[in-house]
Coordinates of C-alpha atoms and ligand atoms in Angstrom, one line a residue:
M1 CA 94.6 116.2 94.1
E2 CA 93.8 115.1 97.6
K3 CA 90.5 113.7 96.3
E4 CA 92.1 111.7 93.7
K5 CA 94.3 110.0 96.1
T6 CA 91.3 109.1 98.4
E7 CA 89.7 107.3 95.4
K8 CA 92.7 105.5 94.3
F9 CA 93.2 104.1 97.7
D10 CA 93.3 100.3 97.2
H11 CA 93.0 98.6 100.5
M12 CA 92.5 94.9 99.3
K13 CA 95.8 95.4 97.4
L14 CA 97.6 96.7 100.3
I15 CA 96.2 93.9 102.5
N16 CA 97.4 91.3 99.9
D17 CA 100.8 93.3 100.0
Y18 CA 101.1 93.0 103.9
A19 CA 99.7 89.2 103.7
G20 CA 102.7 88.1 101.5
S21 CA 102.2 84.5 100.8
Y22 CA 99.5 84.3 103.3
K23 CA 97.1 86.0 100.8
N24 CA 96.5 82.6 99.3
L25 CA 94.9 81.6 102.8
I26 CA 92.7 84.6 102.5
T27 CA 91.4 83.5 99.1
L28 CA 90.9 80.0 100.6
G29 CA 89.0 81.5 103.6
K30 CA 86.8 83.2 101.1
L31 CA 86.1 80.2 99.2
I32 CA 85.2 78.2 102.1
A33 CA 82.9 80.7 103.6
A34 CA 81.0 80.7 100.2
V35 CA 80.6 77.0 100.4
S36 CA 79.3 77.5 103.9
A37 CA 76.9 80.1 102.8
V38 CA 75.4 77.6 100.1
L39 CA 75.3 74.8 102.6
S40 CA 73.3 76.9 105.0
L41 CA 70.7 77.6 102.5
I42 CA 69.9 74.1 101.3
P43 CA 68.0 73.3 104.4
F44 CA 65.5 75.9 103.3
Y45 CA 64.8 73.9 100.4
D46 CA 64.3 70.9 102.7
L47 CA 61.9 73.0 104.7
W48 CA 59.8 73.6 101.5
K49 CA 59.8 70.0 100.8
I50 CA 58.6 69.2 104.4
I51 CA 55.8 71.7 104.2
K52 CA 54.7 70.3 101.0
I53 CA 54.6 66.7 102.4
A54 CA 52.6 68.1 105.3
V55 CA 50.1 70.0 103.2
N56 CA 49.6 67.4 100.5
G57 CA 49.2 64.7 103.2
E58 CA 51.9 62.5 101.7
E59 CA 53.7 59.9 103.6
L60 CA 55.2 61.4 106.9
S61 CA 58.3 59.3 107.1
K62 CA 59.8 61.1 104.3
I63 CA 59.8 64.1 106.4
K64 CA 62.2 62.5 108.8
A65 CA 64.6 62.2 105.9
Y66 CA 64.5 65.9 104.7
A67 CA 64.6 66.9 108.4
W68 CA 67.7 65.1 109.1
Q69 CA 69.3 66.5 106.0
A70 CA 68.5 70.1 107.1
V71 CA 70.0 69.3 110.5
I72 CA 73.0 67.8 109.1
L73 CA 73.6 70.5 106.5
T74 CA 73.1 73.2 109.0
V75 CA 75.8 71.8 111.4
L76 CA 78.0 71.1 108.5
S77 CA 77.8 74.7 107.3
L78 CA 78.8 75.9 110.8
F79 CA 81.7 73.6 110.8
V80 CA 82.9 74.8 107.3
Y81 CA 82.3 78.4 108.4
I82 CA 84.6 77.7 111.4
A83 CA 87.1 76.4 108.8
A84 CA 87.0 79.5 106.9
L85 CA 87.5 81.6 110.1
F86 CA 90.4 79.5 110.9
C87 CA 92.1 80.4 107.6
T88 CA 91.3 84.1 107.8
H89 CA 92.4 84.2 111.4
I90 CA 95.9 82.8 110.6
A91 CA 96.2 85.3 107.6
A92 CA 94.9 88.2 109.7
F93 CA 97.5 87.6 112.6
R94 CA 100.2 87.5 109.9
V95 CA 99.1 90.7 108.3
Q96 CA 98.8 92.4 111.7
A97 CA 102.4 91.1 112.5
N98 CA 103.7 92.3 109.2
M99 CA 102.1 95.7 109.6
R100 CA 103.3 96.2 113.1
S101 CA 106.9 95.2 112.4
R102 CA 106.9 97.2 109.1
L103 CA 105.6 100.1 111.1
M104 CA 108.1 99.8 113.8
R105 CA 110.9 99.4 111.3
R106 CA 109.9 102.7 109.7
I107 CA 109.3 104.5 112.9
I108 CA 113.0 103.9 114.1
T109 CA 114.3 105.6 111.0
L110 CA 112.1 108.6 111.4
P111 CA 113.5 111.9 112.6
L112 CA 113.2 112.0 116.4
G113 CA 111.3 115.4 115.9
V114 CA 108.3 113.6 114.5
F115 CA 107.4 112.2 117.8
D116 CA 106.9 115.6 119.0
E117 CA 105.2 116.9 115.9
E118 CA 102.8 114.0 115.6
G119 CA 102.3 113.3 119.3
T120 CA 103.4 109.9 120.6
G121 CA 99.8 109.1 121.7
K122 CA 98.7 109.3 118.0
I123 CA 101.5 107.1 116.7
R124 CA 100.9 104.6 119.6
R125 CA 97.2 104.5 118.6
I126 CA 98.3 103.9 115.0
V127 CA 100.6 101.0 115.8
N128 CA 98.2 99.4 118.3
D129 CA 94.6 100.2 117.1
S130 CA 94.8 100.7 113.5
T131 CA 96.7 97.4 113.0
A132 CA 94.2 95.6 115.4
A133 CA 91.3 97.0 113.2
T134 CA 92.9 95.5 110.1
E135 CA 93.3 92.2 112.0
T136 CA 89.5 92.1 113.0
F137 CA 88.6 93.0 109.5
I138 CA 90.4 90.3 107.8
A139 CA 89.7 87.6 110.7
H140 CA 85.9 88.4 110.7
N141 CA 84.6 90.7 108.1
V142 CA 86.3 89.1 105.0
P143 CA 84.5 85.7 105.5
D144 CA 81.3 87.6 106.5
K145 CA 81.4 89.7 103.4
V146 CA 81.4 86.6 101.3
V147 CA 78.6 85.2 103.2
A148 CA 76.8 88.5 102.9
A149 CA 77.4 88.4 99.0
V150 CA 76.5 84.8 98.5
T151 CA 73.3 84.6 100.8
P152 CA 71.3 87.3 98.8
V153 CA 72.0 85.5 95.5
G154 CA 71.1 82.2 97.0
L155 CA 68.0 83.8 98.4
M156 CA 67.0 85.1 95.1
V157 CA 67.0 81.6 93.7
L158 CA 65.1 80.4 96.8
I159 CA 62.5 83.2 96.5
F160 CA 61.9 83.1 92.9
A161 CA 62.0 79.3 92.4
F162 CA 58.6 78.6 94.0
N163 CA 56.5 81.7 93.4
W164 CA 57.8 84.5 91.5
K165 CA 55.0 87.0 92.4
I166 CA 55.4 86.5 96.1
G167 CA 59.1 86.8 95.3
I168 CA 58.8 90.2 93.6
I169 CA 56.6 91.5 96.4
C170 CA 58.9 90.3 99.1
L171 CA 61.8 92.1 97.4
I172 CA 60.3 95.5 97.4
P173 CA 61.0 96.3 101.0
A174 CA 64.5 94.7 100.7
L175 CA 65.2 96.9 97.6
I176 CA 64.1 100.2 99.5
G177 CA 66.2 99.0 102.5
F178 CA 69.2 98.4 100.1
V179 CA 68.8 102.0 98.7
C180 CA 68.8 103.3 102.2
M181 CA 71.8 101.3 103.3
M182 CA 73.8 102.4 100.2
S183 CA 73.1 105.9 101.0
M184 CA 74.6 105.4 104.4
M185 CA 77.8 104.1 102.7
G186 CA 78.1 106.9 100.1
K187 CA 81.1 109.0 99.6
G188 CA 80.0 111.8 102.0
M189 CA 79.9 109.2 104.7
Q190 CA 83.3 108.0 104.2
E191 CA 84.5 111.4 104.6
K192 CA 82.3 112.0 107.8
M193 CA 83.6 108.7 109.1
T194 CA 87.2 109.9 108.5
E195 CA 86.5 113.1 110.4
Y196 CA 84.7 111.2 113.2
Q197 CA 87.8 109.0 113.6
N198 CA 90.1 112.1 113.3
A199 CA 88.2 113.6 116.1
L200 CA 88.5 110.4 118.2
A201 CA 92.3 110.2 117.4
E202 CA 92.7 113.7 118.3
M203 CA 90.9 113.4 121.7
S204 CA 92.8 110.3 122.8
G205 CA 96.0 112.0 121.7
E206 CA 95.2 115.1 123.7
A207 CA 94.1 112.8 126.7
T208 CA 97.5 111.1 126.6
E209 CA 99.5 114.5 126.3
Y210 CA 97.3 115.8 129.0
V211 CA 97.8 113.2 131.6
R212 CA 101.5 113.2 130.7
G213 CA 101.7 116.9 131.1
I214 CA 100.1 117.0 134.6
P215 CA 103.6 117.5 136.2
V216 CA 104.0 120.6 134.0
V217 CA 100.6 121.9 134.6
K218 CA 101.1 121.6 138.3
T219 CA 104.6 123.2 138.4
F220 CA 104.1 126.0 136.0
G221 CA 100.3 126.6 136.6
Q222 CA 99.3 126.4 133.1
T223 CA 95.9 124.8 134.0
V224 CA 93.7 126.8 131.8
Y225 CA 95.8 126.6 128.6
S226 CA 96.2 122.9 128.8
F227 CA 92.5 122.2 129.7
K228 CA 91.5 124.4 126.6
R229 CA 93.1 122.1 124.2
F230 CA 91.8 118.9 125.8
K231 CA 88.4 120.3 126.1
A232 CA 88.4 121.6 122.5
S233 CA 89.2 118.0 121.5
I234 CA 86.4 116.7 123.6
D235 CA 83.8 119.2 122.1
N236 CA 85.1 118.6 118.6
Y237 CA 84.5 114.9 119.1
G238 CA 81.0 115.5 120.5
K239 CA 80.3 117.6 117.3
W240 CA 81.4 114.9 114.9
T241 CA 79.8 112.2 116.7
T242 CA 76.5 114.1 116.6
D243 CA 77.0 115.0 113.1
Y244 CA 77.6 111.5 111.9
T245 CA 74.8 110.2 113.8
L246 CA 72.3 112.7 112.6
M247 CA 73.4 112.0 109.0
L248 CA 72.7 108.4 109.5
R249 CA 69.4 109.0 111.2
K250 CA 67.1 109.2 108.1
P251 CA 68.7 106.2 106.0
M252 CA 68.9 104.1 109.3
I253 CA 65.1 104.7 110.0
G254 CA 64.2 103.9 106.4
F255 CA 66.5 100.7 106.5
M256 CA 65.4 99.4 109.8
T257 CA 61.6 100.1 108.9
C258 CA 61.8 98.3 105.5
I259 CA 63.8 95.2 106.6
N260 CA 61.4 94.6 109.5
A261 CA 58.2 95.4 107.4
I262 CA 58.7 92.5 105.1
F263 CA 56.0 90.5 107.0
A264 CA 53.5 93.2 106.1
F265 CA 54.3 92.7 102.4
I266 CA 53.8 88.8 102.8
V267 CA 50.3 89.4 104.1
F268 CA 49.8 91.8 101.0
A269 CA 51.3 89.2 98.7
A270 CA 49.2 86.6 100.2
F271 CA 46.1 88.7 99.6
L272 CA 46.9 89.0 95.9
V273 CA 47.8 85.4 95.4
T274 CA 44.7 83.9 96.9
K275 CA 42.2 86.4 95.7
D276 CA 40.8 84.0 93.1
G277 CA 40.5 81.0 95.5
T278 CA 43.1 79.2 97.7
S279 CA 45.0 76.2 96.4
Q280 CA 47.1 74.0 98.5
T281 CA 50.1 75.2 96.5
D282 CA 49.3 78.7 97.6
I283 CA 49.1 77.8 101.2
L284 CA 52.3 75.8 100.9
N285 CA 54.1 78.9 99.4
I286 CA 52.8 81.5 101.8
M287 CA 53.9 79.3 104.8
Y288 CA 57.3 78.9 103.0
Y289 CA 57.8 82.6 102.4
I290 CA 56.7 83.5 106.0
I291 CA 59.7 81.2 107.1
V292 CA 62.2 82.4 104.5
T293 CA 61.8 86.1 104.1
P294 CA 63.2 87.0 107.6
L295 CA 66.6 85.7 106.1
I296 CA 66.6 88.7 103.8
T297 CA 66.6 90.9 107.0
V298 CA 69.4 89.0 108.3
A299 CA 71.5 89.0 105.0
L300 CA 70.8 92.8 104.5
T301 CA 71.9 93.7 108.0
K302 CA 75.1 91.6 107.4
V303 CA 75.7 93.6 104.2
A304 CA 75.2 96.9 106.1
Y305 CA 77.6 95.9 108.8
S306 CA 80.3 94.5 106.5
G307 CA 79.9 98.1 104.8
E308 CA 80.6 99.8 108.0
A309 CA 83.5 97.5 108.9
E310 CA 85.1 98.3 105.5
M311 CA 84.9 102.0 106.1
T312 CA 86.7 101.4 109.5
L313 CA 89.1 99.4 107.8
V314 CA 89.9 101.9 104.9
D315 CA 90.3 104.6 107.6
A316 CA 92.7 102.3 109.7
M317 CA 94.7 101.6 106.6
K318 CA 95.0 105.2 105.6
R319 CA 96.5 106.0 109.0
V320 CA 99.0 103.4 109.0
E321 CA 100.1 104.4 105.5
S322 CA 100.3 108.1 106.6
V323 CA 102.9 106.8 109.0
M324 CA 104.7 104.9 106.3
A325 CA 104.8 107.9 104.1
I326 CA 106.9 110.2 106.5
E327 CA 110.2 110.5 105.1
P328 CA 113.0 109.1 107.1
L329 CA 116.1 111.2 107.7
S330 CA 118.4 111.1 104.7
E331 CA 121.4 108.9 105.5
S332 CA 124.5 110.1 103.7
E333 CA 126.7 107.7 101.6
S334 CA 129.8 109.5 102.7
Q335 CA 131.2 108.6 106.0
N336 CA 132.4 111.8 107.2
V337 CA 133.7 112.3 110.8
P338 CA 133.5 115.4 112.6
K339 CA 137.2 116.7 113.3
D340 CA 136.3 118.0 116.7
N341 CA 133.3 118.7 119.0
S342 CA 132.8 122.4 117.9
I343 CA 129.4 123.5 116.7
E344 CA 128.5 125.9 114.2
L345 CA 125.0 127.2 113.0
K346 CA 125.3 129.0 109.6
N347 CA 122.1 131.1 109.1
I348 CA 119.7 128.4 110.1
S349 CA 116.1 128.6 110.0
Y350 CA 113.4 126.0 110.8
R351 CA 109.6 126.0 110.2
Y352 CA 107.4 123.2 111.8
K353 CA 105.1 121.5 109.4
D354 CA 101.9 123.5 109.0
A355 CA 103.1 126.5 110.9
T356 CA 102.7 130.0 109.4
R357 CA 106.1 131.3 110.7
D358 CA 109.7 130.2 111.4
A359 CA 110.2 128.9 114.8
V360 CA 113.9 129.6 114.3
S361 CA 114.9 132.2 111.7
N362 CA 118.5 133.0 110.4
V363 CA 120.4 132.0 113.6
S364 CA 124.1 132.0 113.2
L365 CA 126.6 131.2 116.1
K366 CA 129.7 129.2 116.8
I367 CA 130.4 127.1 119.9
K368 CA 134.1 126.2 120.5
Q369 CA 135.1 122.6 121.6
G370 CA 134.7 122.4 125.4
E371 CA 132.7 125.7 125.6
H372 CA 129.9 125.9 127.9
V373 CA 127.1 127.9 126.5
A374 CA 123.5 128.8 127.5
F375 CA 120.4 129.6 125.5
V376 CA 117.9 131.8 127.4
G377 CA 114.7 133.6 126.2
P378 CA 111.0 133.7 126.7
S379 CA 108.9 130.6 126.4
G380 CA 108.4 129.8 122.9
S381 CA 111.5 131.7 121.6
G382 CA 113.0 128.6 119.8
K383 CA 115.4 127.4 122.4
T384 CA 114.4 123.8 122.4
T385 CA 114.0 123.7 118.5
I386 CA 117.6 124.9 117.9
A387 CA 118.9 122.3 120.4
E388 CA 116.8 119.7 118.6
L389 CA 118.2 120.7 115.3
I390 CA 121.8 120.3 116.4
A391 CA 121.0 116.7 117.4
R392 CA 119.2 116.3 114.1
F393 CA 115.8 115.6 115.4
F394 CA 114.8 117.2 112.1
D395 CA 116.7 118.8 109.4
V396 CA 117.0 122.5 109.0
T397 CA 114.6 124.2 106.4
D398 CA 117.5 126.7 105.6
G399 CA 121.1 126.9 106.3
E400 CA 123.6 124.6 107.7
I401 CA 124.7 123.0 111.0
L402 CA 128.3 121.9 111.4
I403 CA 129.9 119.8 113.9
G404 CA 133.6 119.8 113.8
D405 CA 133.4 121.5 110.4
T406 CA 131.2 118.7 108.9
D407 CA 127.6 119.3 108.0
I408 CA 125.7 116.9 110.4
R409 CA 123.6 115.7 107.3
K410 CA 126.8 114.1 106.1
V411 CA 127.7 112.4 109.2
P412 CA 126.3 108.8 109.6
Q413 CA 123.6 108.9 112.2
K414 CA 125.1 106.4 114.5
S415 CA 128.2 108.5 114.7
L416 CA 126.2 111.7 115.5
M417 CA 124.1 109.8 118.3
D418 CA 127.3 108.7 119.8
R419 CA 128.7 112.1 119.8
V420 CA 125.5 113.9 121.2
S421 CA 123.7 113.3 124.4
F422 CA 120.3 115.2 125.1
V423 CA 118.9 115.3 128.7
F424 CA 115.3 116.6 128.6
Q425 CA 113.2 118.0 131.4
D426 CA 110.9 115.1 131.1
S427 CA 113.3 112.3 130.4
R428 CA 111.5 109.1 131.2
L429 CA 112.7 105.9 132.8
I430 CA 111.2 102.6 131.2
K431 CA 109.6 99.9 133.4
T432 CA 112.8 97.8 134.0
S433 CA 115.7 97.6 136.4
I434 CA 117.8 100.6 137.2
L435 CA 120.8 98.7 135.7
D436 CA 119.0 98.2 132.3
N437 CA 117.6 101.8 132.3
V438 CA 121.1 103.2 132.7
R439 CA 122.7 100.5 130.4
M440 CA 120.5 101.7 127.3
A441 CA 123.2 104.3 126.6
K442 CA 125.7 101.6 126.1
P443 CA 124.3 98.0 125.8
D444 CA 127.7 96.3 126.4
A445 CA 128.4 98.3 129.7
S446 CA 129.6 96.0 132.6
E447 CA 127.7 96.3 136.0
E448 CA 130.7 98.1 137.4
E449 CA 130.7 100.6 134.6
V450 CA 126.9 101.2 135.3
L451 CA 127.8 101.6 139.1
E452 CA 130.6 104.0 138.3
A453 CA 128.1 106.1 136.2
L454 CA 125.5 106.1 138.9
K455 CA 128.1 107.2 141.4
K456 CA 129.1 110.2 139.4
A457 CA 125.6 111.1 138.8
Q458 CA 125.1 111.2 142.7
C459 CA 122.5 108.3 142.6
M460 CA 124.0 106.2 145.4
D461 CA 121.6 107.5 148.0
I462 CA 118.7 106.3 145.7
I463 CA 120.3 103.0 145.0
D464 CA 120.9 102.3 148.8
K465 CA 117.4 102.8 149.8
L466 CA 116.1 100.5 147.1
P467 CA 115.2 96.8 148.0
E468 CA 117.4 95.1 145.3
G469 CA 119.8 97.9 144.4
I470 CA 120.3 98.6 140.9
H471 CA 118.3 95.4 140.0
T472 CA 115.3 96.9 141.4
V473 CA 112.6 97.3 138.7
I474 CA 110.9 100.8 138.5
G475 CA 107.3 101.1 138.7
E476 CA 106.9 97.7 140.4
K477 CA 105.8 96.8 144.0
G478 CA 105.3 100.5 144.5
T479 CA 109.0 101.5 143.7
Y480 CA 108.5 104.9 142.4
L481 CA 111.2 107.6 142.1
S482 CA 110.6 111.3 142.5
G483 CA 111.1 113.6 139.5
G484 CA 114.4 114.8 140.8
E485 CA 115.5 111.1 141.5
Q486 CA 114.5 110.0 138.0
Q487 CA 116.3 113.0 136.5
R488 CA 119.5 112.0 138.3
I489 CA 119.2 108.3 136.9
T490 CA 118.8 109.8 133.3
I491 CA 122.0 111.9 134.1
A492 CA 123.8 108.5 135.0
R493 CA 122.7 107.3 131.6
A494 CA 124.4 110.3 129.9
V495 CA 127.4 109.8 132.0
L496 CA 127.9 106.4 130.8
K497 CA 127.2 107.3 127.2
D498 CA 130.0 109.7 127.7
A499 CA 129.1 111.7 124.5
Q500 CA 131.4 114.8 123.9
I501 CA 128.4 117.1 123.2
L502 CA 125.9 117.5 125.9
I503 CA 122.7 119.3 125.6
L504 CA 120.5 119.9 128.7
D505 CA 117.1 121.2 127.9
E506 CA 115.3 122.7 131.1
A507 CA 116.9 119.7 132.8
T508 CA 116.6 121.1 136.3
A509 CA 113.0 122.2 135.9
F510 CA 111.5 119.8 138.1
A511 CA 114.0 119.1 140.7
D512 CA 113.0 119.9 144.3
P513 CA 115.2 122.0 146.5
D514 CA 116.8 118.8 148.2
N515 CA 117.5 117.4 144.7
E516 CA 118.6 120.4 143.0
A517 CA 122.0 120.7 144.7
K518 CA 122.6 117.0 143.9
V519 CA 121.3 117.3 140.1
Q520 CA 123.6 120.4 139.9
A521 CA 126.6 118.4 141.1
A522 CA 125.9 115.6 138.8
F523 CA 125.7 118.1 135.9
D524 CA 129.0 119.5 136.8
E525 CA 130.6 116.1 136.9
L526 CA 129.0 115.2 133.6
A527 CA 129.9 118.4 131.6
K528 CA 133.6 118.2 132.6
D529 CA 135.8 118.8 129.4
K530 CA 132.5 118.6 127.0
T531 CA 130.8 121.0 124.8
L532 CA 127.8 121.9 126.7
I533 CA 124.6 123.6 125.6
M534 CA 122.1 124.4 128.5
I535 CA 118.8 125.7 128.4
A536 CA 117.4 126.6 131.9
H537 CA 114.5 128.5 133.5
R538 CA 116.7 129.2 136.4
M539 CA 119.1 132.1 135.7
S540 CA 121.3 131.0 138.5
T541 CA 122.1 127.9 136.4
V542 CA 123.2 129.8 133.4
M543 CA 124.9 132.8 134.8
N544 CA 128.3 131.0 134.9
A545 CA 128.2 129.9 131.2
D546 CA 131.2 131.0 129.1
R547 CA 128.6 132.4 126.7
I548 CA 125.0 133.2 126.8
Y549 CA 122.8 133.3 123.6
V550 CA 119.5 135.2 124.1
L551 CA 116.7 134.2 121.8
D552 CA 113.4 136.1 121.2
K553 CA 110.7 134.9 118.6
G554 CA 113.2 132.5 116.9
S555 CA 115.9 135.2 116.5
L556 CA 119.2 135.5 118.1
V557 CA 119.0 139.0 119.8
E558 CA 122.0 139.2 122.1
S559 CA 125.0 137.2 123.1
G560 CA 127.9 137.5 125.6
N561 CA 128.6 136.4 129.2
H562 CA 126.5 137.4 132.1
E563 CA 128.4 140.7 132.9
E564 CA 128.3 141.9 129.3
L565 CA 124.6 141.2 128.9
M566 CA 123.7 143.0 132.1
N567 CA 125.5 146.0 130.9
Q568 CA 123.8 145.9 127.6
N569 CA 120.5 146.5 129.5
G570 CA 118.4 144.4 127.0
L571 CA 116.1 141.5 127.0
Y572 CA 118.8 139.5 129.3
K573 CA 118.8 142.0 131.9
K574 CA 114.9 142.2 131.9
L575 CA 114.6 138.4 132.1
F576 CA 117.3 138.3 135.0
D577 CA 115.4 141.1 136.8
E578 CA 112.2 139.3 136.5
Y579 CA 113.7 136.0 137.7
T580 CA 115.4 137.7 140.7
K581 CA 112.1 139.0 141.6
S582 CA 110.3 135.8 141.5
I583 CA 112.9 134.2 143.7
E584 CA 112.4 137.2 146.2
W585 CA 108.7 136.7 146.1
K586 CA 109.1 132.9 147.0
V587 CA 111.6 133.8 149.7
G588 CA 109.2 136.5 150.9
A589 CA 106.3 134.0 151.0
Ligands
ADP1 P1 111.3 127.2 123.7 O1 112.0 126.0 123.9 O2 112.2 128.6 123.6 O3 110.1 127.5 124.6 P2 110.4 126.0 121.3 O4 111.7 125.9 120.5 O5 109.8 124.9 121.9 O6 110.6 127.3 122.2 O7 109.2 126.6 120.3 C1 109.6 127.6 119.4 C2 108.3 127.9 118.5 O8 107.9 126.7 117.7 C3 107.0 128.1 119.3 O9 106.4 129.1 118.5 C4 106.3 127.1 119.3 O10 104.9 127.1 119.4 C5 106.6 126.2 117.9 N1 106.6 124.7 118.1 C6 107.5 124.1 119.0 N2 107.2 122.7 118.9 C7 106.3 122.7 117.8 C8 105.7 121.6 117.2 N3 105.9 120.3 117.4 N4 104.9 121.9 116.3 C9 104.6 123.0 115.8 N5 105.1 124.2 116.3 C10 106.0 123.9 117.3
MG2 MG1 111.8 124.5 125.5

């Protein structure tokens, strides 16, 4: 199955598809490039004429005419080639723009969970680099490919026109070189190329995630674990690069030897042709072939490079199509509106793509409107996954999630997004003013509304110390906010959005002691009269919840309020005792 798909991948059709009406420009560019290739070969005929005149001692003034013709045609061919580049560049930019806008339009319809699953680094690489590779291919490699195809044909004519015997001998090394080259572009090579590119993508993805994860690494001391994945990706890349290179070694040596050995064959040809005595025509031809045969080298090298460029292109386009192939969240026709802000999970399960076991299995629970609940459990127990399922980052594999008695898959996405706010532990601010950062939650909010939200989120001390208040651009002129401060700004964002269901995932994890009290006060303000789900490391924050759900390995194992759970003497009590101990440790230290 998989193999069949790879073979059917028609990249030129896809390019035409992205190019739209600009595909005619690509065709025009190809035609002009062909003309340029032919023009560039004619001077070699002039050259033969010039040598002939010189060897035969004819009238030297004729040489001048041929020389001028050669010069003019060479320059002309260059200009014609530039015209071809012009056409293909315009088309290439259009294709790149179309690809990027189609990709982005697709990406915004994708379930938010895809960005966790695929890694944002990888998606960024596809949107930027893979489309750029396509642009380079169309702009430069398409005309080069035409030249690379036309030149050998023209060369054949030039080589066989004057002396077919020398022609054949000169072709021997070229043919061997060609065979070596084809073996470099065989089917196995495309696979190796894909694996090599995969390893590269994975390494750069891991690097992005690693750098981004440094705060987590430092806070929770996960050094060894995170190093492992990054290092594994580097090792893997090293392995594939070596493999790929080693596989190319033999054909590459053969290719380089052949195409550079053409001169040796001319000596041999000259020997054969002149062994029964030398005529002036023989001298003429041999001189001519000495000049022309290096062209074979140039032409073959071009063909080789255009083949490699094509492999890179196929790989890039496949990556783009892989993103285009991800199914967007289904948008229901019916315009159901949840009747209130209660949440019910009915026997839900979720399994991540390619995972061997469920991240969440058979969880059922009910959260009343306005109730404040907490999810606790060891790391990896499925807390974040459940929270993300409620916000419909992805759809459950099994079961049903109801908000206000309505299946969330039947609620229009916009209306669901308006109803649910999500604050993550690593909510990031974008590089724009504080005003615009907060306003993202409600684009038509006035400045007063934004200020009000910032006040409620306890951010005024941050705003006051900034040079231009809420108009200060974050990340510019050394304006950086601490993790806790950024956290408070993102809370202001949630305050402004004023969604009725609030999910806080490890939202206080990075707050320093100074910030923690403020962040907590901001949360209290934010959660007033809201349905609240909080996930927290710090047991002190979850103790006061109306109800606490304890998760372990994806299953719901206990639930109740703090007292009830402590009396049960189960997992909750164990987690709580561990937490208290760790606090004592810190105090003791
Ligand atoms: P928690 O928030 O309780 O630490 P998560 O919900 O993040 O737990 O993870 C639950 C399980 O799902 C874990 O086994 C984790 O390895 C797995 N998991 C989480 N995110 C992904 C993902 N993007 N792809 C595959 N598996 C994942
Ligand atoms: Mg989590």
